[in-house]
Amino acid sequence: MKVAITSSGNTVKSNLDKRFGRCSFFAIYDTETTDVEFIPNPNKEAEEGAGPASVQLVASIPVNKIVSGEFGFKIKSLLVDLKIQMIVVKEPDMTIEDIIKLLSQ
């Protein structure tokens, strides 16, 4: 299973990015191989539509879950329709590595 984690940087030491649609990177964690791939978010600077465009990006990978600090209202319904689980993490100091450890338990 693949999990997208919104990230402020492109290493496992980077912090979780609280924004879904405008995050800097998506860390794609494969729970079976434990591989982590960082994908730059091309929608970060979009004037509008960053959220739906980011949903299309991660859905094309495809992922089963997304971990982020928050999801916009429009995004929630899109992800529900795509059967992608949303996990909200409210601790801003968590790193990608911390989140992967939690997902691995």
Coordinates of N, CA and C in Angstrom, one line a residue:
M1 N 0.9 -1.2 0.0 CA 0.0 0.0 0.0 C 0.9 1.2 0.0
K2 N 0.5 2.2 -0.7 CA 1.2 3.5 -0.8 C 0.5 4.6 0.0
V3 N 1.2 5.4 0.7 CA 0.7 6.5 1.5 C 1.4 7.8 1.1
A4 N 0.6 8.8 0.8 CA 1.2 10.1 0.5 C 1.2 10.9 1.8
I5 N 2.4 11.5 2.1 CA 2.5 12.4 3.3 C 3.0 13.8 2.8
T6 N 2.2 14.8 3.2 CA 2.6 16.1 2.8 C 3.9 16.6 3.6
S7 N 4.9 17.0 2.8 CA 6.2 17.3 3.4 C 6.7 18.7 3.1
S8 N 7.4 19.3 4.0 CA 8.0 20.6 3.8 C 9.3 20.6 3.0
G9 N 9.9 19.4 2.9 CA 11.2 19.2 2.3 C 11.3 17.8 1.6
N10 N 12.4 17.5 1.1 CA 12.6 16.2 0.3 C 13.4 15.2 1.0
T11 N 13.4 15.2 2.4 CA 14.1 14.1 3.2 C 13.2 13.6 4.3
V12 N 13.5 12.5 4.8 CA 12.7 12.0 5.9 C 12.8 12.8 7.2
K13 N 13.8 13.7 7.3 CA 14.0 14.5 8.4 C 13.1 15.8 8.3
S14 N 12.5 16.0 7.1 CA 11.6 17.2 6.9 C 10.4 17.1 7.7
N15 N 9.8 18.2 8.0 CA 8.6 18.3 8.8 C 7.4 18.0 7.9
L16 N 6.3 17.6 8.6 CA 5.0 17.4 7.9 C 4.6 18.8 7.4
D17 N 4.1 19.0 6.2 CA 3.6 20.2 5.8 C 2.1 20.2 6.1
K18 N 1.6 21.2 6.8 CA 0.2 21.2 7.2 C -0.8 21.4 6.1
R19 N -0.3 21.9 5.0 CA -1.2 22.2 3.8 C -1.2 21.0 2.8
F20 N -2.3 20.6 2.4 CA -2.4 19.5 1.5 C -2.1 20.0 0.0
G21 N -3.0 20.9 -0.5 CA -2.9 21.3 -1.9 C -1.6 22.1 -2.2
R22 N -1.1 22.8 -1.2 CA 0.1 23.6 -1.5 C 1.3 23.2 -0.7
C23 N 1.4 21.9 -0.4 CA 2.6 21.4 0.3 C 3.8 21.5 -0.7
S24 N 5.0 21.5 -0.1 CA 6.2 21.6 -1.0 C 6.4 20.2 -1.7
F25 N 6.3 19.1 -1.0 CA 6.5 17.8 -1.5 C 5.5 16.8 -1.0
F26 N 5.4 15.7 -1.8 CA 4.6 14.6 -1.3 C 5.6 13.5 -1.1
A27 N 5.7 13.0 0.2 CA 6.5 11.8 0.4 C 5.6 10.6 0.2
I28 N 6.0 9.7 -0.7 CA 5.3 8.6 -1.0 C 5.9 7.4 -0.3
Y29 N 5.2 6.9 0.7 CA 5.8 5.8 1.5 C 5.1 4.5 1.1
D30 N 5.9 3.5 0.7 CA 5.4 2.2 0.3 C 5.5 1.3 1.6
T31 N 4.3 0.9 2.1 CA 4.3 0.1 3.3 C 4.9 -1.3 3.1
E32 N 4.9 -1.8 1.9 CA 5.4 -3.2 1.6 C 6.9 -3.2 1.5
T33 N 7.4 -2.2 0.7 CA 8.9 -2.2 0.5 C 9.6 -1.3 1.4
T34 N 8.9 -0.5 2.2 CA 9.4 0.6 3.1 C 10.2 1.7 2.3
D35 N 10.1 1.7 1.0 CA 10.7 2.8 0.2 C 10.0 4.1 0.4
V36 N 10.7 5.2 0.3 CA 10.1 6.5 0.4 C 10.6 7.3 -0.8
E37 N 9.7 7.9 -1.6 CA 10.0 8.7 -2.8 C 9.4 10.1 -2.5
F38 N 10.2 11.1 -2.9 CA 9.7 12.5 -2.7 C 9.4 13.1 -4.1
I39 N 8.2 13.5 -4.2 CA 7.7 14.1 -5.4 C 7.4 15.6 -5.2
P40 N 8.1 16.5 -5.9 CA 7.8 17.9 -5.8 C 6.3 18.2 -6.2
N41 N 5.7 19.1 -5.5 CA 4.3 19.4 -5.7 C 4.2 20.5 -6.8
P42 N 3.9 20.3 -8.0 CA 3.8 21.3 -9.0 C 2.7 22.3 -8.8
N43 N 1.8 22.0 -7.9 CA 0.6 22.9 -7.6 C 0.9 23.9 -6.5
K44 N 2.0 23.8 -5.9 CA 2.3 24.7 -4.7 C 2.1 26.1 -5.0
E45 N 2.4 26.6 -6.1 CA 2.3 28.1 -6.4 C 1.0 28.4 -7.3
A46 N 0.2 27.4 -7.5 CA -1.0 27.6 -8.4 C -1.9 28.7 -7.8
E47 N -2.4 29.6 -8.7 CA -3.3 30.7 -8.2 C -4.6 30.1 -7.7
E48 N -5.1 29.1 -8.3 CA -6.3 28.5 -7.9 C -6.3 27.0 -8.3
G49 N -7.1 26.2 -7.6 CA -7.3 24.8 -8.0 C -6.1 23.9 -7.5
A50 N -5.3 24.4 -6.6 CA -4.2 23.6 -6.1 C -4.6 22.3 -5.4
G51 N -5.7 22.3 -4.7 CA -6.2 21.1 -4.0 C -6.6 20.0 -4.9
P52 N -7.6 20.3 -5.8 CA -8.0 19.3 -6.7 C -6.9 18.8 -7.6
A53 N -6.0 19.6 -8.1 CA -4.9 19.2 -8.9 C -4.0 18.3 -8.1
S54 N -3.8 18.6 -6.8 CA -2.9 17.7 -6.0 C -3.6 16.4 -5.7
V55 N -4.9 16.4 -5.6 CA -5.7 15.1 -5.5 C -5.4 14.2 -6.8
Q56 N -5.5 14.9 -7.9 CA -5.3 14.1 -9.2 C -3.8 13.5 -9.2
L57 N -2.9 14.3 -8.7 CA -1.5 13.9 -8.7 C -1.3 12.6 -7.9
V58 N -1.8 12.7 -6.6 CA -1.6 11.5 -5.7 C -2.4 10.4 -6.1
A59 N -3.6 10.6 -6.7 CA -4.5 9.5 -7.1 C -3.9 8.8 -8.3
S60 N -3.1 9.5 -9.1 CA -2.5 8.8 -10.2 C -1.3 7.9 -9.8
I61 N -0.8 7.9 -8.6 CA 0.3 7.2 -8.2 C 0.0 5.7 -8.1
P62 N -1.0 5.1 -7.6 CA -2.0 5.6 -6.7 C -1.7 5.4 -5.3
V63 N -2.3 6.2 -4.4 CA -2.2 6.0 -3.0 C -3.5 5.6 -2.4
N64 N -3.4 4.9 -1.2 CA -4.6 4.5 -0.4 C -4.9 5.5 0.7
K65 N -3.9 6.2 1.2 CA -4.0 7.1 2.3 C -3.2 8.3 2.1
I66 N -3.7 9.4 2.7 CA -2.9 10.7 2.6 C -2.8 11.2 4.1
V67 N -1.6 11.6 4.5 CA -1.4 12.2 5.8 C -1.0 13.6 5.6
S68 N -1.8 14.5 6.3 CA -1.5 15.9 6.2 C -2.0 16.6 7.4
G69 N -1.7 17.9 7.6 CA -2.1 18.7 8.7 C -3.6 19.1 8.6
E70 N -4.0 19.3 7.3 CA -5.4 19.7 7.1 C -5.8 19.4 5.6
F71 N -7.1 19.3 5.4 CA -7.6 19.1 4.1 C -8.8 20.1 3.9
G72 N -8.8 20.7 2.8 CA -9.9 21.7 2.5 C -11.2 20.9 2.3
F73 N -12.3 21.7 2.4 CA -13.7 21.1 2.3 C -13.9 20.4 0.9
K74 N -13.5 21.1 -0.1 CA -13.6 20.5 -1.5 C -12.8 19.2 -1.7
I75 N -11.7 19.2 -1.0 CA -10.8 18.0 -1.1 C -11.4 16.8 -0.5
K76 N -12.0 17.0 0.7 CA -12.6 15.8 1.4 C -13.5 15.0 0.6
S77 N -14.4 15.7 -0.1 CA -15.4 15.0 -0.9 C -14.8 14.3 -2.1
L78 N -13.7 14.9 -2.7 CA -13.0 14.2 -3.8 C -12.3 12.9 -3.3
L79 N -11.7 13.0 -2.2 CA -11.0 11.9 -1.6 C -11.9 10.8 -1.2
V80 N -13.1 11.1 -0.6 CA -14.1 10.2 -0.3 C -14.5 9.4 -1.5
D81 N -14.8 10.2 -2.6 CA -15.2 9.6 -3.9 C -14.2 8.6 -4.4
L82 N -12.9 8.9 -4.2 CA -11.8 8.1 -4.7 C -11.4 7.0 -3.8
K83 N -12.1 6.9 -2.6 CA -11.8 6.0 -1.6 C -10.4 6.0 -1.1
I84 N -9.9 7.3 -0.9 CA -8.6 7.5 -0.3 C -8.8 8.0 1.1
Q85 N -8.2 7.3 2.0 CA -8.4 7.7 3.4 C -7.5 8.9 3.8
M86 N -8.1 9.8 4.6 CA -7.4 11.0 5.0 C -7.0 10.9 6.5
I87 N -5.8 11.1 6.8 CA -5.3 11.1 8.2 C -4.8 12.5 8.5
V88 N -5.4 13.1 9.5 CA -5.0 14.5 9.9 C -4.1 14.4 11.1
V89 N -2.9 15.0 11.0 CA -2.0 15.1 12.1 C -1.8 16.6 12.5
K90 N -2.2 16.8 13.7 CA -2.2 18.2 14.2 C -0.9 18.6 14.9
E91 N 0.1 17.7 15.0 CA 1.4 18.1 15.6 C 2.4 18.6 14.5
P92 N 2.6 19.9 14.5 CA 3.4 20.5 13.5 C 4.9 20.1 13.4
D93 N 5.4 19.6 14.6 CA 6.8 19.3 14.6 C 7.1 17.9 14.2
M94 N 6.1 17.1 13.8 CA 6.4 15.8 13.4 C 7.1 15.7 12.1
T95 N 8.1 14.8 12.0 CA 8.9 14.7 10.7 C 8.2 13.5 9.9
I96 N 8.7 13.5 8.7 CA 8.2 12.4 7.8 C 8.6 11.0 8.4
E97 N 9.8 11.0 9.0 CA 10.3 9.8 9.6 C 9.4 9.4 10.8
D98 N 9.0 10.3 11.6 CA 8.1 10.1 12.7 C 6.8 9.5 12.2
I99 N 6.2 10.0 11.2 CA 4.9 9.5 10.7 C 5.1 8.1 10.1
I100 N 6.2 7.9 9.4 CA 6.4 6.5 8.9 C 6.5 5.5 10.0
K101 N 7.1 5.9 11.1 CA 7.2 5.0 12.2 C 5.8 4.7 12.8
L102 N 5.0 5.7 12.8 CA 3.6 5.5 13.3 C 2.8 4.6 12.3
L103 N 3.0 4.8 11.0 CA 2.3 3.9 10.0 C 2.8 2.5 10.0
S104 N 4.0 2.3 10.5 CA 4.6 0.9 10.5 C 4.2 0.1 11.7
Q105 N 3.6 0.7 12.6 CA 3.2 -0.1 13.8 C 2.1 -1.0 13.6

